[in-house]
Coordinates of C-alpha atoms and ligand atoms in Angstrom, one line a residue:
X1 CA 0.0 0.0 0.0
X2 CA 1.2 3.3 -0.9
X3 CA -0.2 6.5 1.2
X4 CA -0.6 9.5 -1.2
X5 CA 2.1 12.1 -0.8
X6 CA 1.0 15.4 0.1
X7 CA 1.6 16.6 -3.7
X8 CA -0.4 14.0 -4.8
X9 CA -3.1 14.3 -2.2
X10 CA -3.9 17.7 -3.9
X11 CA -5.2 17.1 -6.9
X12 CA -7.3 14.5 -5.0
X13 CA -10.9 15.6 -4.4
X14 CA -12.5 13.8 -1.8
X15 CA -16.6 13.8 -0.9
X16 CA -17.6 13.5 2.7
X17 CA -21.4 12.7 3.1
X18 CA -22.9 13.1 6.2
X19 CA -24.7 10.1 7.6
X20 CA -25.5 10.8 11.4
X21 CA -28.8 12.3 11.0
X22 CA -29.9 8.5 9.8
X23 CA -27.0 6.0 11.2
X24 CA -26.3 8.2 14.2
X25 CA -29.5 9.3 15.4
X26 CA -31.1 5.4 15.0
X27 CA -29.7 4.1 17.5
X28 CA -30.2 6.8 20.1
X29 CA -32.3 5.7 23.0
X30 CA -34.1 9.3 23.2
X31 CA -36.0 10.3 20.3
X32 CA -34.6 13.9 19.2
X33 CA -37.3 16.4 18.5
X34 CA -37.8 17.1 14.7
X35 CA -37.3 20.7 14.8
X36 CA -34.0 19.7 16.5
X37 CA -33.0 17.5 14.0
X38 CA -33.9 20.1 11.4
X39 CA -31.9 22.4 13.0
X40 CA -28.9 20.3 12.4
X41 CA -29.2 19.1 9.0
X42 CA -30.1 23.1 7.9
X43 CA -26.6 23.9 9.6
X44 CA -24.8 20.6 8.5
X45 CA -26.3 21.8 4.4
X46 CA -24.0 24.8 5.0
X47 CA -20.7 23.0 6.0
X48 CA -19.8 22.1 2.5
X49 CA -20.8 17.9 2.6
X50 CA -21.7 16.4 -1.2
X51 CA -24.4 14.6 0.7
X52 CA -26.4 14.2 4.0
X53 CA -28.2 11.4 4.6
X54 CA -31.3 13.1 6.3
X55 CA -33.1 10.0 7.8
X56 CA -34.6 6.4 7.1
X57 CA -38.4 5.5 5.8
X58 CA -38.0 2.2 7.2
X59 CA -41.2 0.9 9.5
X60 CA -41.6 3.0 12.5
X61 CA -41.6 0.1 14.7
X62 CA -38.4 -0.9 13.8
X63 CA -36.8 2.5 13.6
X64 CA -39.0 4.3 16.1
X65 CA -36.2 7.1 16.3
X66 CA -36.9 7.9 12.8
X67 CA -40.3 8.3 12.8
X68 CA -40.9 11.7 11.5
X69 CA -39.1 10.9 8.2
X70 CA -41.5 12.0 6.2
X71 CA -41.7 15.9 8.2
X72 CA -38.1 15.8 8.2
X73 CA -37.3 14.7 4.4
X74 CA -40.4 17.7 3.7
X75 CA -38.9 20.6 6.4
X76 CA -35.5 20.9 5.7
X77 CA -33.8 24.1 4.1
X78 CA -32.4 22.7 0.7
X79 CA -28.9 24.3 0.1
X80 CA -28.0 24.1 -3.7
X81 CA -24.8 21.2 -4.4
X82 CA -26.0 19.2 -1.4
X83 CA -27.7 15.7 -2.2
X84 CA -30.4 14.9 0.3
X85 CA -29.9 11.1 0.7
X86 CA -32.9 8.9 2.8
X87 CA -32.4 5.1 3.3
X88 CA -35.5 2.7 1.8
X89 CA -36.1 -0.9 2.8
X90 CA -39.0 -1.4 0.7
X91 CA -41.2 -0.6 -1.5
X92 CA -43.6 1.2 1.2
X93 CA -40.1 3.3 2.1
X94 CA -39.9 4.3 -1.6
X95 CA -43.3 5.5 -2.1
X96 CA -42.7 7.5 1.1
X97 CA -39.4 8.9 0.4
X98 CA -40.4 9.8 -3.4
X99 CA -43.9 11.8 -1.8
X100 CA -41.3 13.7 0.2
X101 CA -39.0 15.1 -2.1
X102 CA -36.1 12.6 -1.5
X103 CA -33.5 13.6 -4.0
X104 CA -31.7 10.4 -4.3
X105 CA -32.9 6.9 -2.8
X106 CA -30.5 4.9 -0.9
X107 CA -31.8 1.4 -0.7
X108 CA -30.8 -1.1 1.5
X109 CA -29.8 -4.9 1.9
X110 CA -27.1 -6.9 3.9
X111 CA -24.6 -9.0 2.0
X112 CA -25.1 -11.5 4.8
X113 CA -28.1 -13.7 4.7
X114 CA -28.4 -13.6 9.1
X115 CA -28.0 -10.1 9.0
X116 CA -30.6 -9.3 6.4
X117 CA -33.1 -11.7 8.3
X118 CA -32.5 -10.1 11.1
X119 CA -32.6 -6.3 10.1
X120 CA -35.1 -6.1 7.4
X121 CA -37.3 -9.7 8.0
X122 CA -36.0 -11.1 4.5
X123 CA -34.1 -13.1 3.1
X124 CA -31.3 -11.7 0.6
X125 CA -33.4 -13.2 -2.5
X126 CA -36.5 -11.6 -0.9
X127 CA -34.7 -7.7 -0.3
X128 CA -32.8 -8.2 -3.8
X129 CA -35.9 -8.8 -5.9
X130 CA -38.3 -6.3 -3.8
X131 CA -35.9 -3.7 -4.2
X132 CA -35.0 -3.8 -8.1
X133 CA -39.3 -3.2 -8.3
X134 CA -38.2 0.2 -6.3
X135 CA -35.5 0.4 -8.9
X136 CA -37.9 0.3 -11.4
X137 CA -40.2 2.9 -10.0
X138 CA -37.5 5.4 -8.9
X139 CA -36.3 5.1 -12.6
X140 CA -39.5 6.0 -14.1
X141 CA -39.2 9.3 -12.3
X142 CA -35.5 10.0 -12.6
X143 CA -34.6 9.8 -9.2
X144 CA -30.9 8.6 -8.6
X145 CA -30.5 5.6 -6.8
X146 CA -27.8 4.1 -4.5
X147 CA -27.8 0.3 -3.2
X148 CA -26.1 0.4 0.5
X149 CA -24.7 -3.2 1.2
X150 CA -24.7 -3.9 4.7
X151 CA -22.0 -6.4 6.2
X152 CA -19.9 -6.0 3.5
X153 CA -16.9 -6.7 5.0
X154 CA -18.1 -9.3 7.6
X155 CA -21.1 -10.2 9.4
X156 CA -21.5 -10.2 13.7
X157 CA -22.9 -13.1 13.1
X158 CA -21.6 -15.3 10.4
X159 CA -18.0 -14.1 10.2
X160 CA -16.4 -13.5 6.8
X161 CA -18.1 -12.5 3.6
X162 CA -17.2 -13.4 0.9
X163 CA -16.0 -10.6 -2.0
X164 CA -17.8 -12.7 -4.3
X165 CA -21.3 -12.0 -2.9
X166 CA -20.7 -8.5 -2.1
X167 CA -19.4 -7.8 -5.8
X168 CA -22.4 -10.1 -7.4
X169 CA -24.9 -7.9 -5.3
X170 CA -23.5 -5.0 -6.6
X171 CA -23.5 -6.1 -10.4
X172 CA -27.1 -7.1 -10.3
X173 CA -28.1 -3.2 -9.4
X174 CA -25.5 -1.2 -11.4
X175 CA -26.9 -3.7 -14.6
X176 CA -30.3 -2.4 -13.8
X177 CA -29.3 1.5 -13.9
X178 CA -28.3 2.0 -10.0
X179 CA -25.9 4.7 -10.1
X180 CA -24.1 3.9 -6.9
X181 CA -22.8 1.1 -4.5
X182 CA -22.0 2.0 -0.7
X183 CA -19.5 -0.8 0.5
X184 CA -20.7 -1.2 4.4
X185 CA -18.4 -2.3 7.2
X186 CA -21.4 -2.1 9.6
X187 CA -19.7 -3.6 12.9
X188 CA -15.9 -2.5 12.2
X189 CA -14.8 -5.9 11.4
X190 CA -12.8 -4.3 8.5
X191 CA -8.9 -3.9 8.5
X192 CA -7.2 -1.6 5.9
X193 CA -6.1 -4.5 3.7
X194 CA -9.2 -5.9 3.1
X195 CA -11.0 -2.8 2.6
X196 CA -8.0 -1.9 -0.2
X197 CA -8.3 -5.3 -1.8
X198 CA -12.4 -4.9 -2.1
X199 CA -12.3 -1.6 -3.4
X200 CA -9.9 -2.4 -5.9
X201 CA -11.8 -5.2 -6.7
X202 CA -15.1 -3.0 -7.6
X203 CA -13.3 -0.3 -9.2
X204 CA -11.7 -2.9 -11.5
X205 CA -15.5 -4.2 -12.0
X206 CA -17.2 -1.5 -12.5
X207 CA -15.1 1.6 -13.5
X208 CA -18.2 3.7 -13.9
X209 CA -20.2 3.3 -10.7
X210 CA -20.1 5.7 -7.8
X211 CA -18.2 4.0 -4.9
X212 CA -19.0 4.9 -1.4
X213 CA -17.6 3.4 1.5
X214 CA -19.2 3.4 5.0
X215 CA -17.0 2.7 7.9
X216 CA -17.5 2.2 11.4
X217 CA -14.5 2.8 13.9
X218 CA -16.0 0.0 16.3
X219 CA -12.5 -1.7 16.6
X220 CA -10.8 1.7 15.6
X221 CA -9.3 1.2 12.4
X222 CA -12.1 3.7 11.0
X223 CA -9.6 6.0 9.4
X224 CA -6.9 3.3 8.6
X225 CA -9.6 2.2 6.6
X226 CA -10.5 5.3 4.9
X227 CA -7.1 5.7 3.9
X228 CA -6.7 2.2 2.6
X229 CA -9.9 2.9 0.3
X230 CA -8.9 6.4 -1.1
X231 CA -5.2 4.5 -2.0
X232 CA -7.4 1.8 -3.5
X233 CA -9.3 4.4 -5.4
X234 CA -12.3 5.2 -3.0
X235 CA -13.2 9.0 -3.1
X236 CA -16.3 9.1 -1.4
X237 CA -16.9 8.3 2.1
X238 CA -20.1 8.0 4.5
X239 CA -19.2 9.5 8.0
X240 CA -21.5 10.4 11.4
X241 CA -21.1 13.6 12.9
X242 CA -19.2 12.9 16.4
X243 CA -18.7 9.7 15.7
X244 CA -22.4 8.7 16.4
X245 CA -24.1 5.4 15.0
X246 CA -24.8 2.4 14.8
X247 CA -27.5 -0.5 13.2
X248 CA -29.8 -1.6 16.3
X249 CA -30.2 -4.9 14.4
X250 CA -25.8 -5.6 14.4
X251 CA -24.5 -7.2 17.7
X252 CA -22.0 -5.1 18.8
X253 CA -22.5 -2.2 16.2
X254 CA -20.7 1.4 17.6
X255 CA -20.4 4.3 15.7
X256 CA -19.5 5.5 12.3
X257 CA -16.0 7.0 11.0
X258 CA -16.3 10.3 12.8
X259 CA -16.8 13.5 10.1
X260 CA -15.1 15.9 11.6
X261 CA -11.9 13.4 12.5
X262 CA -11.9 12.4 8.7
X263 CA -12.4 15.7 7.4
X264 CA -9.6 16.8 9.5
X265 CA -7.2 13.9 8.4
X266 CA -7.9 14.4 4.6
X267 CA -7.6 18.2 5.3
X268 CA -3.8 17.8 7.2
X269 CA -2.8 15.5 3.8
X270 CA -3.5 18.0 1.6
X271 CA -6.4 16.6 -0.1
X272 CA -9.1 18.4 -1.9
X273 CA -12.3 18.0 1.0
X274 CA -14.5 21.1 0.5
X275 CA -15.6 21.0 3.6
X276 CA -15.3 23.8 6.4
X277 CA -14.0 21.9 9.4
X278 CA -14.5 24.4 12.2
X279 CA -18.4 24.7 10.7
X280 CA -18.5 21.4 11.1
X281 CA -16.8 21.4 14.9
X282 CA -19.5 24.1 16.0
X283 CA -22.1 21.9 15.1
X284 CA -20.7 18.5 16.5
X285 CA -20.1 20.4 19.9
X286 CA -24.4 20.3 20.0
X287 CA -24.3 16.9 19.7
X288 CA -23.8 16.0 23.6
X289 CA -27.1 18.4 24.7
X290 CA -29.2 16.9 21.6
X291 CA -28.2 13.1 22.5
X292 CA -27.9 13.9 26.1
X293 CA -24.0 12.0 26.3
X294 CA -20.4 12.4 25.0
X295 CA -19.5 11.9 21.4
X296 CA -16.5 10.0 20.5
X297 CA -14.9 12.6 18.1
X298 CA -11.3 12.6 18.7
X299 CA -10.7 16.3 17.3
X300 CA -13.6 17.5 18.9
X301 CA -11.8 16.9 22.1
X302 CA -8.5 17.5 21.3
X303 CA -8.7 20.2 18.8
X304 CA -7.1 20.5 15.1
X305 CA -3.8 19.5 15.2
X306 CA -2.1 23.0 14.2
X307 CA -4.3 25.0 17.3
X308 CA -1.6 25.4 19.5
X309 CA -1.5 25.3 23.1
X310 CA -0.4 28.1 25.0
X311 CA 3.2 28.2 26.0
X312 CA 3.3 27.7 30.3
X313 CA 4.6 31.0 32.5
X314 CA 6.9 28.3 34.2
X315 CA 9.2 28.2 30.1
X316 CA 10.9 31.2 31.3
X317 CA 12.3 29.5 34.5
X318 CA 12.8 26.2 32.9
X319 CA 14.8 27.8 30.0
X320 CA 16.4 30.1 32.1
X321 CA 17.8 26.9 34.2
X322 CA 18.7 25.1 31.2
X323 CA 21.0 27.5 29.7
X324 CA 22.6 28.0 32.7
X325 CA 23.1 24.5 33.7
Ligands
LIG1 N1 -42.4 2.6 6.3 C1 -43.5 2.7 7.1 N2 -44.1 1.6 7.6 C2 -43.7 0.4 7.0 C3 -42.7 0.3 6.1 C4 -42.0 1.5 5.7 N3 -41.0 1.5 4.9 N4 -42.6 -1.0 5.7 C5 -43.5 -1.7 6.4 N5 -44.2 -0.8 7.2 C6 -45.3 -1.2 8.1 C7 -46.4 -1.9 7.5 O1 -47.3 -1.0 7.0 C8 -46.9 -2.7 8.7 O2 -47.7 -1.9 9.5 P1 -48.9 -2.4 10.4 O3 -48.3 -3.4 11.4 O4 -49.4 -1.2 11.1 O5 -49.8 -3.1 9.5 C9 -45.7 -3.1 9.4 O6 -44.7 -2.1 9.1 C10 -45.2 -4.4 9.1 O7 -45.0 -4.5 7.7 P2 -44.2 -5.7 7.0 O8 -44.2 -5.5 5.5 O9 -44.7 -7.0 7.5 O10 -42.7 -5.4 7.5 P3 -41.8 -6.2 8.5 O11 -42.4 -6.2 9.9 O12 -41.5 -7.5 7.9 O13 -40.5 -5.3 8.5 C11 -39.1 -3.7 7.4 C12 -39.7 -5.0 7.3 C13 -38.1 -3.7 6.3 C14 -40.1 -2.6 7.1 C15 -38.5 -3.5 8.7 O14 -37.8 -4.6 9.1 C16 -37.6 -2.2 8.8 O15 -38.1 -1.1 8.6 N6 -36.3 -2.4 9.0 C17 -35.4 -1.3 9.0 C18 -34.2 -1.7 9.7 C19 -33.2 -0.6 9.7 O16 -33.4 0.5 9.3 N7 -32.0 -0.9 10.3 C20 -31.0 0.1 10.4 C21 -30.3 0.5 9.2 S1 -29.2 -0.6 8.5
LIG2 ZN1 -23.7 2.2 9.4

C-alpha cells in the first residue's frame, strides 16, 4: 500500500457525506425532537458535505427514532450542491421517500443472509428482488438511486463475507441502472487490507459506478480504513457527525468514522475536502445536549492538530535553568 504524498493528495478531491442524521441518530435511546433534528441538518447543508443522509423511511416500529421521516425529508432548508440522501427498505419506504422530495434513494440490503433476516425480515433473494421493483419505479421518475450493502466486509454473526457475494450484489443493481454502490463495514470488522483489496476489486469491475464506502470505527481502524480505500481508489466516504451510530439490528454495532476526525485527516494531507471543518466542529459540539452523552470525536476533544496550546509561564524559569546549567 502506498499513502498519497501530500503533492499528490492535492489534486485529490475527496466527498464526505454526512450520515449521522440517519446511522447516528437510529440508534439513540431518546427520540430527538424534529425541529432539532432540522436544525442540524439546515446547519450541516452549509458545512460544504456532497451529501447528507437526512433520515430512514423504514417501519416506524423498527426504527422508532426515525419516525418523523417524512416531516423531516419535507422541512429541511435545501442548500443548492448538497444531495439529500434517505435510506429505503421497501417498496412502502420508496413510495414515502419519493412523496417527500427525496433527491436520491439509498436502498438497503445486507450481503449476509443472518443479517438481512435479522434487520429487514428477509431473506437476501427476498430484499434483492423487492428492491429492483423500487429500482424500477424510482427510474420511471428519474430519481438517482444508491444500493447500500450492509455487512460487506463481515457479518457479527456469520463471520467473513465473501467478495464474491458483495461484488455479485453489486453487479445485479448497477446492470439495472443504480448509479451507486455503498461498501458497508457495519460492525468495524474491517482492517485496511481488506478494505483496499475490495475496493480495488469494484473499481476494476465496475469503473463507472459511484463508490461509497461506510465505515464504522467499532475496533478503531475507521480512518486506517479510509485511507486504505482512497489508495485503492475510493473518493467518497459515508461519515456520522461525532462519531455517532450504529445498526440496532448488528450485535456489537458502535459508531461511524467520525466527520469531523476524517475531514480533518484528509484536510492535514492536503487533499481536496470542500468541507469547512470548524463549521462542522460548532455543530458537533451540539451533539452531547441533543443526545444527552459524550461523542466520540477525537478532534472534537483534542482540537485541530495545528491549534496550538499556550506556551506555560513556568518556560521562562525552565529555559532560564537550562541555559545556565
Ligand atoms: N415505512 C413505514 N411503515 C412500514 C414500512 C415502511 N417502509 N414498511 C413496512 N411498514 C409497516 C407496514 O405497513 C406494517 O404496518 P402495520 O403493522 O401497522 O400493518 C408493518 O410495518 C409491518 O410490515 P411488514 O411488511 O410485515 O414489515 P416487517 O415487519 O417484515 O418489517 C421492514 C420489514 C423492512 C419494514 C423493517 O424490518 C424495517 O423497517 N427495517 C429497517 C431496519 C433498519 O433501518 N435498520 C438500520 C439501518 S441498517
Ligand atoms: Zn452504518
Amino acid at each position: 500500500m502506498s499513502v498519497p504524498t501530500s503533492a499528490q493528495a492535492l489534486a485529490q478531491r475527496i466527498f464526505i457525506q454526512e450520515v449521522g442524521p440517519r446511522d447516528g441518530f437510529q440508534i439513540e435511546a431518546c427520540f430527538i425532537p424534529t425541529g432539532d433534528k432540522l436544525a442540524l441538518i439546515d446547519e450541516l447543508s452549509l458545512c460544504g458535505l456532497a451529501k447528507i443522509e437526512v433520515t430512514s423511511f423504514t417501519s416506524p416500529k423498527a426504527i422508532p427514532a426515525l419516525a418523523d421521516a417524512d416531516e423531516v425529508m419535507r422541512g429541511l432548508r435545501r442548500q443548492p450542491g448538497v444531495v439529500y440522501t434517505a435510506l429505503v427498505p421497501n417498496l412502502r419506504g420508496a413510495e414515502r421517500a419519493l412523496a417527500a422530495g427525496t433527491d436520491e434513494l439509498n436502498l438497503v440490503m445486507s450481503a449476509s443472509e443472518t443479517h438481512n433476516l435479522l434487520n429487514l425480515r428477509m431473506t437476501r433473494e427476498q430484499s434483492a428482488s423487492r428492491l429492483l421493483e423500487v429500482v424500477a419505479l424510482a427510474k420511471e421518475g428519474g430519481t438517482a438511486l444508491n444500493v447500500s450493502l450492509s455487512t460487506s466486509f463481515g457479518c457479527p454473526m456469520e463471520g467473513a463475507v465473501p467478495p464474491s457475494v458483495v461484488l455479485g450484489l453489486a453487479e445485479r443493481f448497477l446492470a439495472q441502472g443504480v448509479g451507486g454502490i455503498t461498501l458497508c463495514d457495519t460492525t468495524g470488522m474491517a482492517h485496511p487490507g481488506q478494505v483496499g483489496a475490495l475496493c480495488r476489486a469494484f473499481r476494476a469491475s465496475f469503473p463507472q459506478a459511484e463508490l461509497t464506502v461506510h465505515l464504522h470505527n467499532t475496533r478503531g481502524m475507521g480512518l486506517a480504513n479510509a485511507l486504505a480505500a482512497v489508495d485503492a481508489g475510493a473518493d467518497r466516504f459515508d461519515a456520522s457527525l461525532g462519531g455517532l451510530g450504529g445498526c440496532p439490528y448488528a450485535p456489537g454495532a458502535t459508531g461511524n468514522v467520525c466527520t469531523e476526525d476524517l475531514v480533518h485527516m484528509f484536510q492535514a494531507m492536503g487533499f481536496q475536502v470542500d468541507v469547512d471543518l470548524p463549521r462542522l466542529l460548532t455543530a458537533a459540539r451540539t451533539l452531547p445536549v441533543l443526545v444527552g452523552h459524550d461523542v466520540p470525536g477525537q478532534v472534537l476533544h483534542a482540537g485541530q492538530s495545528l491549534e496550538l496550546h499556550p506556551v506555560p509561564a513556568s518556560l521562562v524559569e525552565i529555559r532560564a535553568r537550562a541555559i545556565s546549567s
